[in-house]
Amino acid sequence: MRDKTGRTIDYLRLSVTDLCNYRCIYCMGEDGVCKKDHREILSIEELAEMGRAAVACGVRKIRLTGGEPLVRRGILELCRQLRGLEGLEELTLTTNGSLLPGMAADLKTAGVDRLNISLDTLDEERFRAVTRRGELKDVLEGLRAAEDAGFVRTKINTVLLSGINDDEIPTLVGLTREKAIGVRFIELMPMGPCADWPKERFIGADTVLEKVPALQLVRTDGVAEVYQVPGWAGTVGLIRPVSHCFCDRCNRIRITADGRLKPCLHSAREIPLRGLSGADLERAIREAVAEKPERHHLAEEHLSRSTRNMNEIGG
C-alpha cells in the first residue's frame, strides 16, 4: 500500500487489549483504566480478520501490542492464526516481560518471530516507582526465558526520562556488550498522563551519544537510527519522534483493541473498522492509508493531537 506522499505502508501494530498489569507513569493513571465491557473489545476472531485483511492489502509485518498483550485471553491462538497468513513475513510482540517466564516457549511455538521488551531502568526501587507495581526480577527472568525459548534479536525498549533514568544510559548500553540484543532509547512523547509534564522531563536521544561517545552509526532500521560500540555484540537504537521528525520514513498503521484504525499515532483521526469484513474491510484499510497524514506536529506544539493514552493505542 502507498499513501498520498508515496510512502509504502507495510507494518501493522495491532492492539489486543488496553489493559495492563503495570501502571507506568507515562502511560496511564495510577488507578489504571476503566475496564470496558468485553463486547467493546475485538474478539480473537475479529483481530485475526483484521490481520488477514491488512496482509491482503500489503502489510508484511504485524506487531501485537496492548496494554500488555500477554494478559489477553486467547493470545496464543491469535498468534497461531496470524502466523498462518500467506504473505506475512514477520510476527512480533511487544511486552513488559513480566509474564514471559511462563509464556515465552508457548509464544515461540505459536509462531512469534521476535520480541520487544519494555525496560526503563535496572534499579529495583526506580522500577517499582515507574511501573507503580512491577518487580524488576520478573522482567529479568522474562528476558532469560525468551533467550531459553530460542528468541533472537530481542529488543529492549527504554523510554528516556530526565531525572529518572538518564544516569543509567551507560549501564543500559552495556547490556549490548556480550549479547546480540538491541537496546532502543525512545524519546518521551507529550501525550496522555505526561502531556502536562514540565519540558525539563523530556530529553533528546542525543543524550545517549553524549554519555556513550564510543557509539558509531551503523544503519537505519525503520524509524530507528542504529548505533554500535565497535566490537560489541549488540546494538543501540535511537528513536527520536520529538527532536528528529522521522515521518517521511513511517511505514505503519495502528488498529486499536476496539477496532479503530489510526493512520498516525499523533492524529485524532480514527477510522472505524468493526463490523466490516472481506472486501469492505480491505477497502476501508486502503482508503485510510491513502489519507495518512504527512507528518505530526510534536516539535512545534509539544503536544500530541491523539485523544487516547498510549495503552489504548498500542504504542
PDB file of C-alpha atoms in Angstrom:
ATOM      1  CA  MET A   1       0.000   0.000   0.000  1.00  0.00           C
ATOM      2  CA  ARG A   2       1.110   3.550  -0.695  1.00  0.00           C
ATOM      3  CA  ASP A   3      -0.170   6.710   0.957  1.00  0.00           C
ATOM      4  CA  LYS A   4      -0.623  10.105  -0.671  1.00  0.00           C
ATOM      5  CA  THR A   5       3.040  11.021  -0.124  1.00  0.00           C
ATOM      6  CA  GLY A   6       4.307   7.797  -1.735  1.00  0.00           C
ATOM      7  CA  ARG A   7       5.355   6.041   1.477  1.00  0.00           C
ATOM      8  CA  THR A   8       4.989   2.258   1.426  1.00  0.00           C
ATOM      9  CA  ILE A   9       2.808   1.171   4.360  1.00  0.00           C
ATOM     10  CA  ASP A  10       3.513  -2.461   5.208  1.00  0.00           C
ATOM     11  CA  TYR A  11       3.581  -2.607   9.027  1.00  0.00           C
ATOM     12  CA  LEU A  12       0.557  -3.022  11.314  1.00  0.00           C
ATOM     13  CA  ARG A  13       0.595  -2.562  15.072  1.00  0.00           C
ATOM     14  CA  LEU A  14      -2.434  -4.494  16.282  1.00  0.00           C
ATOM     15  CA  SER A  15      -3.559  -3.800  19.850  1.00  0.00           C
ATOM     16  CA  VAL A  16      -5.250  -6.767  21.513  1.00  0.00           C
ATOM     17  CA  THR A  17      -6.178  -5.073  24.808  1.00  0.00           C
ATOM     18  CA  ASP A  18      -5.947  -1.738  26.612  1.00  0.00           C
ATOM     19  CA  LEU A  19      -5.413  -3.495  29.959  1.00  0.00           C
ATOM     20  CA  CYS A  20      -2.044  -3.932  31.635  1.00  0.00           C
ATOM     21  CA  ASN A  21      -0.680  -5.396  34.839  1.00  0.00           C
ATOM     22  CA  TYR A  22       1.565  -2.318  35.245  1.00  0.00           C
ATOM     23  CA  ARG A  23       0.681   1.361  35.677  1.00  0.00           C
ATOM     24  CA  CYS A  24       3.693   3.079  34.104  1.00  0.00           C
ATOM     25  CA  ILE A  25       3.736   6.773  34.977  1.00  0.00           C
ATOM     26  CA  TYR A  26       3.956   7.998  31.367  1.00  0.00           C
ATOM     27  CA  CYS A  27       1.319   5.596  30.015  1.00  0.00           C
ATOM     28  CA  MET A  28      -1.722   5.617  32.309  1.00  0.00           C
ATOM     29  CA  GLY A  29      -3.047   6.927  35.582  1.00  0.00           C
ATOM     30  CA  GLU A  30      -2.300   5.301  38.919  1.00  0.00           C
ATOM     31  CA  ASP A  31      -5.748   3.685  39.032  1.00  0.00           C
ATOM     32  CA  GLY A  32      -5.279   2.114  35.596  1.00  0.00           C
ATOM     33  CA  VAL A  33      -8.046   2.231  33.001  1.00  0.00           C
ATOM     34  CA  CYS A  34     -11.788   1.902  33.235  1.00  0.00           C
ATOM     35  CA  LYS A  35     -12.361  -1.675  32.188  1.00  0.00           C
ATOM     36  CA  LYS A  36     -14.535  -1.897  29.109  1.00  0.00           C
ATOM     37  CA  ASP A  37     -17.259  -4.459  28.656  1.00  0.00           C
ATOM     38  CA  HIS A  38     -15.766  -7.394  26.772  1.00  0.00           C
ATOM     39  CA  ARG A  39     -18.213  -6.706  23.948  1.00  0.00           C
ATOM     40  CA  GLU A  40     -16.470  -3.385  23.307  1.00  0.00           C
ATOM     41  CA  ILE A  41     -13.170  -5.142  22.577  1.00  0.00           C
ATOM     42  CA  LEU A  42     -12.418  -7.042  19.385  1.00  0.00           C
ATOM     43  CA  SER A  43     -12.741 -10.800  19.701  1.00  0.00           C
ATOM     44  CA  ILE A  44      -9.849 -13.063  18.744  1.00  0.00           C
ATOM     45  CA  GLU A  45     -11.718 -13.875  15.535  1.00  0.00           C
ATOM     46  CA  GLU A  46     -12.162 -10.170  14.724  1.00  0.00           C
ATOM     47  CA  LEU A  47      -8.499  -9.446  15.453  1.00  0.00           C
ATOM     48  CA  ALA A  48      -7.469 -12.290  13.160  1.00  0.00           C
ATOM     49  CA  GLU A  49      -9.774 -10.987  10.411  1.00  0.00           C
ATOM     50  CA  MET A  50      -8.267  -7.504  10.681  1.00  0.00           C
ATOM     51  CA  GLY A  51      -4.809  -9.006  10.424  1.00  0.00           C
ATOM     52  CA  ARG A  52      -5.842 -11.059   7.405  1.00  0.00           C
ATOM     53  CA  ALA A  53      -7.307  -8.026   5.646  1.00  0.00           C
ATOM     54  CA  ALA A  54      -4.211  -5.944   6.360  1.00  0.00           C
ATOM     55  CA  VAL A  55      -1.937  -8.632   4.907  1.00  0.00           C
ATOM     56  CA  ALA A  56      -4.198  -8.884   1.851  1.00  0.00           C
ATOM     57  CA  CYS A  57      -3.689  -5.132   1.410  1.00  0.00           C
ATOM     58  CA  GLY A  58       0.100  -5.413   1.546  1.00  0.00           C
ATOM     59  CA  VAL A  59       1.108  -5.487   5.226  1.00  0.00           C
ATOM     60  CA  ARG A  60       4.163  -7.713   5.709  1.00  0.00           C
ATOM     61  CA  LYS A  61       4.815  -7.253   9.434  1.00  0.00           C
ATOM     62  CA  ILE A  62       2.372  -7.369  12.332  1.00  0.00           C
ATOM     63  CA  ARG A  63       3.293  -6.406  15.879  1.00  0.00           C
ATOM     64  CA  LEU A  64       0.903  -7.388  18.676  1.00  0.00           C
ATOM     65  CA  THR A  65       0.652  -4.754  21.377  1.00  0.00           C
ATOM     66  CA  GLY A  66      -1.536  -3.624  24.259  1.00  0.00           C
ATOM     67  CA  GLY A  67      -1.759  -2.509  27.021  1.00  0.00           C
ATOM     68  CA  GLU A  68       0.040  -5.693  27.858  1.00  0.00           C
ATOM     69  CA  PRO A  69      -0.806  -8.263  25.170  1.00  0.00           C
ATOM     70  CA  LEU A  70       0.050 -11.250  27.349  1.00  0.00           C
ATOM     71  CA  VAL A  71      -2.868 -10.542  29.679  1.00  0.00           C
ATOM     72  CA  ARG A  72      -5.267 -11.095  26.760  1.00  0.00           C
ATOM     73  CA  ARG A  73      -7.060 -14.423  26.877  1.00  0.00           C
ATOM     74  CA  GLY A  74      -6.583 -16.258  23.588  1.00  0.00           C
ATOM     75  CA  ILE A  75      -3.343 -14.512  22.653  1.00  0.00           C
ATOM     76  CA  LEU A  76      -1.620 -17.773  21.672  1.00  0.00           C
ATOM     77  CA  GLU A  77      -4.462 -18.779  19.363  1.00  0.00           C
ATOM     78  CA  LEU A  78      -4.323 -15.343  17.730  1.00  0.00           C
ATOM     79  CA  CYS A  79      -0.586 -15.756  17.176  1.00  0.00           C
ATOM     80  CA  ARG A  80      -1.156 -19.133  15.526  1.00  0.00           C
ATOM     81  CA  GLN A  81      -3.833 -17.744  13.225  1.00  0.00           C
ATOM     82  CA  LEU A  82      -1.802 -14.725  12.182  1.00  0.00           C
ATOM     83  CA  ARG A  83       1.364 -16.730  11.590  1.00  0.00           C
ATOM     84  CA  GLY A  84      -0.526 -18.887   9.136  1.00  0.00           C
ATOM     85  CA  LEU A  85      -1.339 -15.930   6.882  1.00  0.00           C
ATOM     86  CA  GLU A  86       0.271 -16.222   3.467  1.00  0.00           C
ATOM     87  CA  GLY A  87       2.303 -13.104   2.793  1.00  0.00           C
ATOM     88  CA  LEU A  88       3.070 -12.239   6.414  1.00  0.00           C
ATOM     89  CA  GLU A  89       6.842 -12.107   6.768  1.00  0.00           C
ATOM     90  CA  GLU A  90       7.220 -11.295  10.455  1.00  0.00           C
ATOM     91  CA  LEU A  91       5.040 -11.575  13.561  1.00  0.00           C
ATOM     92  CA  THR A  92       6.393  -9.744  16.598  1.00  0.00           C
ATOM     93  CA  LEU A  93       5.106  -8.808  20.033  1.00  0.00           C
ATOM     94  CA  THR A  94       5.827  -6.010  22.497  1.00  0.00           C
ATOM     95  CA  THR A  95       5.551  -6.887  26.181  1.00  0.00           C
ATOM     96  CA  ASN A  96       6.640  -5.613  29.568  1.00  0.00           C
ATOM     97  CA  GLY A  97       8.208  -9.049  30.031  1.00  0.00           C
ATOM     98  CA  SER A  98       6.713  -9.866  33.408  1.00  0.00           C
ATOM     99  CA  LEU A  99       4.647 -12.802  32.105  1.00  0.00           C
ATOM    100  CA  LEU A 100       7.287 -14.220  29.789  1.00  0.00           C
ATOM    101  CA  PRO A 101       8.681 -16.746  32.291  1.00  0.00           C
ATOM    102  CA  GLY A 102       5.547 -18.831  31.842  1.00  0.00           C
ATOM    103  CA  MET A 103       4.751 -17.942  28.230  1.00  0.00           C
ATOM    104  CA  ALA A 104       7.933 -17.465  26.200  1.00  0.00           C
ATOM    105  CA  ALA A 105       8.164 -21.065  24.987  1.00  0.00           C
ATOM    106  CA  ASP A 106       4.478 -21.153  24.026  1.00  0.00           C
ATOM    107  CA  LEU A 107       4.798 -17.870  22.120  1.00  0.00           C
ATOM    108  CA  LYS A 108       7.712 -19.277  20.156  1.00  0.00           C
ATOM    109  CA  THR A 109       5.725 -22.419  19.336  1.00  0.00           C
ATOM    110  CA  ALA A 110       2.729 -20.288  18.318  1.00  0.00           C
ATOM    111  CA  GLY A 111       4.816 -18.552  15.678  1.00  0.00           C
ATOM    112  CA  VAL A 112       6.031 -15.287  17.194  1.00  0.00           C
ATOM    113  CA  ASP A 113       9.299 -14.426  15.468  1.00  0.00           C
ATOM    114  CA  ARG A 114      10.700 -11.752  17.740  1.00  0.00           C
ATOM    115  CA  LEU A 115      10.041  -9.871  20.992  1.00  0.00           C
ATOM    116  CA  ASN A 116      10.386  -6.287  22.166  1.00  0.00           C
ATOM    117  CA  ILE A 117      10.589  -5.985  25.942  1.00  0.00           C
ATOM    118  CA  SER A 118       9.990  -2.691  27.756  1.00  0.00           C
ATOM    119  CA  LEU A 119      12.577  -1.927  30.426  1.00  0.00           C
ATOM    120  CA  ASP A 120      13.162   1.648  31.580  1.00  0.00           C
ATOM    121  CA  THR A 121      15.542   1.050  34.474  1.00  0.00           C
ATOM    122  CA  LEU A 122      17.773  -1.592  36.033  1.00  0.00           C
ATOM    123  CA  ASP A 123      17.286  -0.180  39.532  1.00  0.00           C
ATOM    124  CA  GLU A 124      14.722  -2.100  41.580  1.00  0.00           C
ATOM    125  CA  GLU A 125      13.404   0.895  43.505  1.00  0.00           C
ATOM    126  CA  ARG A 126      13.112   3.031  40.390  1.00  0.00           C
ATOM    127  CA  PHE A 127      11.437   0.173  38.545  1.00  0.00           C
ATOM    128  CA  ARG A 128       8.718  -0.048  41.169  1.00  0.00           C
ATOM    129  CA  ALA A 129       8.284   3.747  41.068  1.00  0.00           C
ATOM    130  CA  VAL A 130       7.991   3.907  37.258  1.00  0.00           C
ATOM    131  CA  THR A 131       5.680   0.890  36.886  1.00  0.00           C
ATOM    132  CA  ARG A 132       3.890   1.557  40.189  1.00  0.00           C
ATOM    133  CA  ARG A 133       3.559  -2.168  40.855  1.00  0.00           C
ATOM    134  CA  GLY A 134       6.120  -4.195  38.900  1.00  0.00           C
ATOM    135  CA  GLU A 135       9.143  -6.147  40.107  1.00  0.00           C
ATOM    136  CA  LEU A 136      12.382  -5.900  38.141  1.00  0.00           C
ATOM    137  CA  LYS A 137      13.232  -9.547  38.774  1.00  0.00           C
ATOM    138  CA  ASP A 138      10.148 -10.641  36.802  1.00  0.00           C
ATOM    139  CA  VAL A 139      11.311  -8.822  33.674  1.00  0.00           C
ATOM    140  CA  LEU A 140      14.885 -10.076  34.014  1.00  0.00           C
ATOM    141  CA  GLU A 141      13.537 -13.612  34.351  1.00  0.00           C
ATOM    142  CA  GLY A 142      11.392 -12.925  31.290  1.00  0.00           C
ATOM    143  CA  LEU A 143      14.466 -11.921  29.295  1.00  0.00           C
ATOM    144  CA  ARG A 144      16.154 -15.175  30.268  1.00  0.00           C
ATOM    145  CA  ALA A 145      13.031 -17.167  29.414  1.00  0.00           C
ATOM    146  CA  ALA A 146      12.900 -15.556  25.968  1.00  0.00           C
ATOM    147  CA  GLU A 147      16.524 -16.491  25.332  1.00  0.00           C
ATOM    148  CA  ASP A 148      15.946 -20.054  26.562  1.00  0.00           C
ATOM    149  CA  ALA A 149      12.911 -20.353  24.264  1.00  0.00           C
ATOM    150  CA  GLY A 150      15.072 -19.537  21.269  1.00  0.00           C
ATOM    151  CA  PHE A 151      14.160 -15.923  20.643  1.00  0.00           C
ATOM    152  CA  VAL A 152      16.967 -13.953  18.995  1.00  0.00           C
ATOM    153  CA  ARG A 153      17.374 -10.306  18.031  1.00  0.00           C
ATOM    154  CA  THR A 154      15.305  -9.330  21.059  1.00  0.00           C
ATOM    155  CA  LYS A 155      14.957  -5.592  21.560  1.00  0.00           C
ATOM    156  CA  ILE A 156      14.737  -3.731  24.853  1.00  0.00           C
ATOM    157  CA  ASN A 157      12.683  -0.529  24.725  1.00  0.00           C
ATOM    158  CA  THR A 158      13.718   2.221  27.151  1.00  0.00           C
ATOM    159  CA  VAL A 159      11.809   5.493  27.404  1.00  0.00           C
ATOM    160  CA  LEU A 160      14.155   8.371  28.229  1.00  0.00           C
ATOM    161  CA  LEU A 161      13.025  10.113  31.419  1.00  0.00           C
ATOM    162  CA  SER A 162      15.121  13.060  32.536  1.00  0.00           C
ATOM    163  CA  GLY A 163      15.895  12.929  36.234  1.00  0.00           C
ATOM    164  CA  ILE A 164      14.709   9.337  36.461  1.00  0.00           C
ATOM    165  CA  ASN A 165      16.807   7.063  34.250  1.00  0.00           C
ATOM    166  CA  ASP A 166      19.144   9.258  32.192  1.00  0.00           C
ATOM    167  CA  ASP A 167      22.011   8.461  34.561  1.00  0.00           C
ATOM    168  CA  GLU A 168      21.581   4.760  33.686  1.00  0.00           C
ATOM    169  CA  ILE A 169      22.211   5.200  29.967  1.00  0.00           C
ATOM    170  CA  PRO A 170      25.789   3.813  30.046  1.00  0.00           C
ATOM    171  CA  THR A 171      24.638   0.815  32.107  1.00  0.00           C
ATOM    172  CA  LEU A 172      21.773   0.056  29.735  1.00  0.00           C
ATOM    173  CA  VAL A 173      24.052   0.400  26.711  1.00  0.00           C
ATOM    174  CA  GLY A 174      26.374  -2.035  28.496  1.00  0.00           C
ATOM    175  CA  LEU A 175      23.787  -4.770  28.055  1.00  0.00           C
ATOM    176  CA  THR A 176      24.846  -4.917  24.393  1.00  0.00           C
ATOM    177  CA  ARG A 177      28.482  -5.723  25.164  1.00  0.00           C
ATOM    178  CA  GLU A 178      28.121  -9.500  25.291  1.00  0.00           C
ATOM    179  CA  LYS A 179      24.613 -10.210  23.981  1.00  0.00           C
ATOM    180  CA  ALA A 180      23.311  -9.703  20.436  1.00  0.00           C
ATOM    181  CA  ILE A 181      20.306  -7.688  21.561  1.00  0.00           C
ATOM    182  CA  GLY A 182      19.174  -4.195  20.692  1.00  0.00           C
ATOM    183  CA  VAL A 183      18.656  -1.567  23.378  1.00  0.00           C
ATOM    184  CA  ARG A 184      16.470   1.188  21.958  1.00  0.00           C
ATOM    185  CA  PHE A 185      16.136   4.569  23.635  1.00  0.00           C
ATOM    186  CA  ILE A 186      12.825   6.262  22.854  1.00  0.00           C
ATOM    187  CA  GLU A 187      12.137   9.929  23.419  1.00  0.00           C
ATOM    188  CA  LEU A 188       9.264  10.591  25.807  1.00  0.00           C
ATOM    189  CA  MET A 189       6.263  11.894  23.861  1.00  0.00           C
ATOM    190  CA  PRO A 190       3.915  14.574  25.261  1.00  0.00           C
ATOM    191  CA  MET A 191       0.685  12.616  25.312  1.00  0.00           C
ATOM    192  CA  GLY A 192      -1.606  11.054  27.867  1.00  0.00           C
ATOM    193  CA  PRO A 193      -0.546  11.426  31.514  1.00  0.00           C
ATOM    194  CA  CYS A 194       2.735  13.174  30.642  1.00  0.00           C
ATOM    195  CA  ALA A 195       1.215  15.751  28.281  1.00  0.00           C
ATOM    196  CA  ASP A 196       1.367  18.359  31.062  1.00  0.00           C
ATOM    197  CA  TRP A 197       4.736  17.382  32.472  1.00  0.00           C
ATOM    198  CA  PRO A 198       7.393  20.122  32.570  1.00  0.00           C
ATOM    199  CA  LYS A 199       9.522  20.276  29.437  1.00  0.00           C
ATOM    200  CA  GLU A 200      12.609  19.564  31.534  1.00  0.00           C
ATOM    201  CA  ARG A 201      11.414  15.969  31.887  1.00  0.00           C
ATOM    202  CA  PHE A 202      11.724  15.490  28.104  1.00  0.00           C
ATOM    203  CA  ILE A 203      15.248  14.927  26.817  1.00  0.00           C
ATOM    204  CA  GLY A 204      16.503  14.255  23.320  1.00  0.00           C
ATOM    205  CA  ALA A 205      18.108  10.970  22.372  1.00  0.00           C
ATOM    206  CA  ASP A 206      21.324  12.851  21.595  1.00  0.00           C
ATOM    207  CA  THR A 207      21.894  12.485  25.338  1.00  0.00           C
ATOM    208  CA  VAL A 208      22.721   8.817  24.682  1.00  0.00           C
ATOM    209  CA  LEU A 209      25.501   9.780  22.273  1.00  0.00           C
ATOM    210  CA  GLU A 210      26.842  12.344  24.727  1.00  0.00           C
ATOM    211  CA  LYS A 211      27.015   9.812  27.547  1.00  0.00           C
ATOM    212  CA  VAL A 212      28.426   6.991  25.389  1.00  0.00           C
ATOM    213  CA  PRO A 213      30.639   8.711  22.782  1.00  0.00           C
ATOM    214  CA  ALA A 214      32.037   5.369  21.587  1.00  0.00           C
ATOM    215  CA  LEU A 215      28.756   4.629  19.789  1.00  0.00           C
ATOM    216  CA  GLN A 216      29.022   4.710  15.997  1.00  0.00           C
ATOM    217  CA  LEU A 217      26.164   4.891  13.489  1.00  0.00           C
ATOM    218  CA  VAL A 218      25.888   1.670  11.501  1.00  0.00           C
ATOM    219  CA  ARG A 219      22.489   1.873   9.745  1.00  0.00           C
ATOM    220  CA  THR A 220      18.863   2.890   9.959  1.00  0.00           C
ATOM    221  CA  ASP A 221      16.127   0.389  10.751  1.00  0.00           C
ATOM    222  CA  GLY A 222      12.681   1.789  10.045  1.00  0.00           C
ATOM    223  CA  VAL A 223      12.267   4.792  12.320  1.00  0.00           C
ATOM    224  CA  ALA A 224      15.341   3.936  14.410  1.00  0.00           C
ATOM    225  CA  GLU A 225      18.932   5.029  13.945  1.00  0.00           C
ATOM    226  CA  VAL A 226      21.123   2.070  14.892  1.00  0.00           C
ATOM    227  CA  TYR A 227      24.470   2.531  16.651  1.00  0.00           C
ATOM    228  CA  GLN A 228      27.070   0.141  17.995  1.00  0.00           C
ATOM    229  CA  VAL A 229      30.156   0.234  20.141  1.00  0.00           C
ATOM    230  CA  PRO A 230      32.817  -1.309  17.874  1.00  0.00           C
ATOM    231  CA  GLY A 231      33.398  -4.943  18.781  1.00  0.00           C
ATOM    232  CA  TRP A 232      30.285  -5.291  20.922  1.00  0.00           C
ATOM    233  CA  ALA A 233      27.720  -7.979  20.149  1.00  0.00           C
ATOM    234  CA  GLY A 234      24.524  -5.904  20.255  1.00  0.00           C
ATOM    235  CA  THR A 235      23.286  -2.568  19.009  1.00  0.00           C
ATOM    236  CA  VAL A 236      21.752   0.634  20.340  1.00  0.00           C
ATOM    237  CA  GLY A 237      18.766   2.245  18.632  1.00  0.00           C
ATOM    238  CA  LEU A 238      17.664   5.851  18.921  1.00  0.00           C
ATOM    239  CA  ILE A 239      14.014   6.660  18.214  1.00  0.00           C
ATOM    240  CA  ARG A 240      13.529  10.416  18.147  1.00  0.00           C
ATOM    241  CA  PRO A 241       9.934  11.377  17.345  1.00  0.00           C
ATOM    242  CA  VAL A 242      10.239  14.774  19.045  1.00  0.00           C
ATOM    243  CA  SER A 243      13.728  16.066  18.259  1.00  0.00           C
ATOM    244  CA  HIS A 244      14.119  14.475  14.810  1.00  0.00           C
ATOM    245  CA  CYS A 245      10.834  14.019  12.947  1.00  0.00           C
ATOM    246  CA  PHE A 246      11.021  10.730  11.021  1.00  0.00           C
ATOM    247  CA  CYS A 247       7.540  10.873   9.487  1.00  0.00           C
ATOM    248  CA  ASP A 248       8.992  10.573   5.983  1.00  0.00           C
ATOM    249  CA  ARG A 249      10.129   7.048   6.955  1.00  0.00           C
ATOM    250  CA  CYS A 250       6.950   5.963   8.724  1.00  0.00           C
ATOM    251  CA  ASN A 251       5.574   2.729   7.267  1.00  0.00           C
ATOM    252  CA  ARG A 252       2.993   1.831   9.901  1.00  0.00           C
ATOM    253  CA  ILE A 253      -0.650   1.958  10.794  1.00  0.00           C
ATOM    254  CA  ARG A 254      -2.344   1.000  14.053  1.00  0.00           C
ATOM    255  CA  ILE A 255      -5.585  -0.739  14.918  1.00  0.00           C
ATOM    256  CA  THR A 256      -6.882  -0.259  18.450  1.00  0.00           C
ATOM    257  CA  ALA A 257      -8.356  -3.020  20.572  1.00  0.00           C
ATOM    258  CA  ASP A 258     -11.843  -1.606  19.992  1.00  0.00           C
ATOM    259  CA  GLY A 259     -11.449  -1.748  16.228  1.00  0.00           C
ATOM    260  CA  ARG A 260     -10.438   1.709  15.048  1.00  0.00           C
ATOM    261  CA  LEU A 261      -7.624   2.319  12.577  1.00  0.00           C
ATOM    262  CA  LYS A 262      -5.203   5.146  13.357  1.00  0.00           C
ATOM    263  CA  PRO A 263      -3.195   6.168  10.284  1.00  0.00           C
ATOM    264  CA  CYS A 264      -0.950   8.286  12.560  1.00  0.00           C
ATOM    265  CA  LEU A 265      -0.135   7.814  16.232  1.00  0.00           C
ATOM    266  CA  HIS A 266      -0.361  11.556  16.937  1.00  0.00           C
ATOM    267  CA  SER A 267      -3.522  12.342  14.990  1.00  0.00           C
ATOM    268  CA  ALA A 268      -7.017  12.360  16.458  1.00  0.00           C
ATOM    269  CA  ARG A 269      -8.366  10.775  13.280  1.00  0.00           C
ATOM    270  CA  GLU A 270      -9.638   7.214  13.663  1.00  0.00           C
ATOM    271  CA  ILE A 271     -11.471   5.075  11.125  1.00  0.00           C
ATOM    272  CA  PRO A 272     -13.986   2.531  12.497  1.00  0.00           C
ATOM    273  CA  LEU A 273     -13.408  -0.961  11.115  1.00  0.00           C
ATOM    274  CA  ARG A 274     -15.524  -3.086  13.389  1.00  0.00           C
ATOM    275  CA  GLY A 275     -18.411  -4.750  11.623  1.00  0.00           C
ATOM    276  CA  LEU A 276     -16.648  -4.754   8.275  1.00  0.00           C
ATOM    277  CA  SER A 277     -15.334  -7.901   6.625  1.00  0.00           C
ATOM    278  CA  GLY A 278     -13.955  -9.181   3.347  1.00  0.00           C
ATOM    279  CA  ALA A 279     -13.669  -6.657   0.528  1.00  0.00           C
ATOM    280  CA  ASP A 280     -15.345  -3.918   2.588  1.00  0.00           C
ATOM    281  CA  LEU A 281     -12.739  -4.221   5.325  1.00  0.00           C
ATOM    282  CA  GLU A 282      -9.862  -4.203   2.852  1.00  0.00           C
ATOM    283  CA  ARG A 283     -11.322  -1.162   1.100  1.00  0.00           C
ATOM    284  CA  ALA A 284     -11.592   0.738   4.380  1.00  0.00           C
ATOM    285  CA  ILE A 285      -7.957  -0.039   5.225  1.00  0.00           C
ATOM    286  CA  ARG A 286      -6.720   1.098   1.810  1.00  0.00           C
ATOM    287  CA  GLU A 287      -8.750   4.306   1.954  1.00  0.00           C
ATOM    288  CA  ALA A 288      -7.426   5.108   5.432  1.00  0.00           C
ATOM    289  CA  VAL A 289      -3.833   4.524   4.337  1.00  0.00           C
ATOM    290  CA  ALA A 290      -4.315   6.760   1.297  1.00  0.00           C
ATOM    291  CA  GLU A 291      -5.112   9.657   3.643  1.00  0.00           C
ATOM    292  CA  LYS A 292      -2.324   9.049   6.169  1.00  0.00           C
ATOM    293  CA  PRO A 293      -1.102  12.465   7.435  1.00  0.00           C
ATOM    294  CA  GLU A 294       2.205  13.638   6.052  1.00  0.00           C
ATOM    295  CA  ARG A 295       3.654  14.402   9.494  1.00  0.00           C
ATOM    296  CA  HIS A 296       2.905  15.079  13.144  1.00  0.00           C
ATOM    297  CA  HIS A 297       3.445  18.398  14.962  1.00  0.00           C
ATOM    298  CA  LEU A 298       5.131  17.371  18.204  1.00  0.00           C
ATOM    299  CA  ALA A 299       8.108  19.695  17.810  1.00  0.00           C
ATOM    300  CA  GLU A 300       6.020  22.802  17.152  1.00  0.00           C
ATOM    301  CA  GLU A 301       3.166  22.168  19.565  1.00  0.00           C
ATOM    302  CA  HIS A 302       4.876  19.956  22.174  1.00  0.00           C
ATOM    303  CA  LEU A 303       1.613  18.058  22.383  1.00  0.00           C
ATOM    304  CA  SER A 304       0.182  15.036  20.640  1.00  0.00           C
ATOM    305  CA  ARG A 305      -3.167  15.521  18.937  1.00  0.00           C
ATOM    306  CA  SER A 306      -4.156  11.970  19.828  1.00  0.00           C
ATOM    307  CA  THR A 307      -7.164  11.733  22.122  1.00  0.00           C
ATOM    308  CA  ARG A 308      -6.048   8.443  23.684  1.00  0.00           C
ATOM    309  CA  ASN A 309      -3.448   7.320  26.169  1.00  0.00           C
ATOM    310  CA  MET A 310      -0.675   5.112  24.839  1.00  0.00           C
ATOM    311  CA  ASN A 311      -2.113   1.942  26.401  1.00  0.00           C
ATOM    312  CA  GLU A 312      -5.282   2.496  24.354  1.00  0.00           C
ATOM    313  CA  ILE A 313      -3.368   2.783  21.090  1.00  0.00           C
ATOM    314  CA  GLY A 314      -0.685   0.135  21.295  1.00  0.00           C
ATOM    315  CA  GLY A 315       2.400   2.318  21.021  1.00  0.00           C
TER     316      GLY A 315
END
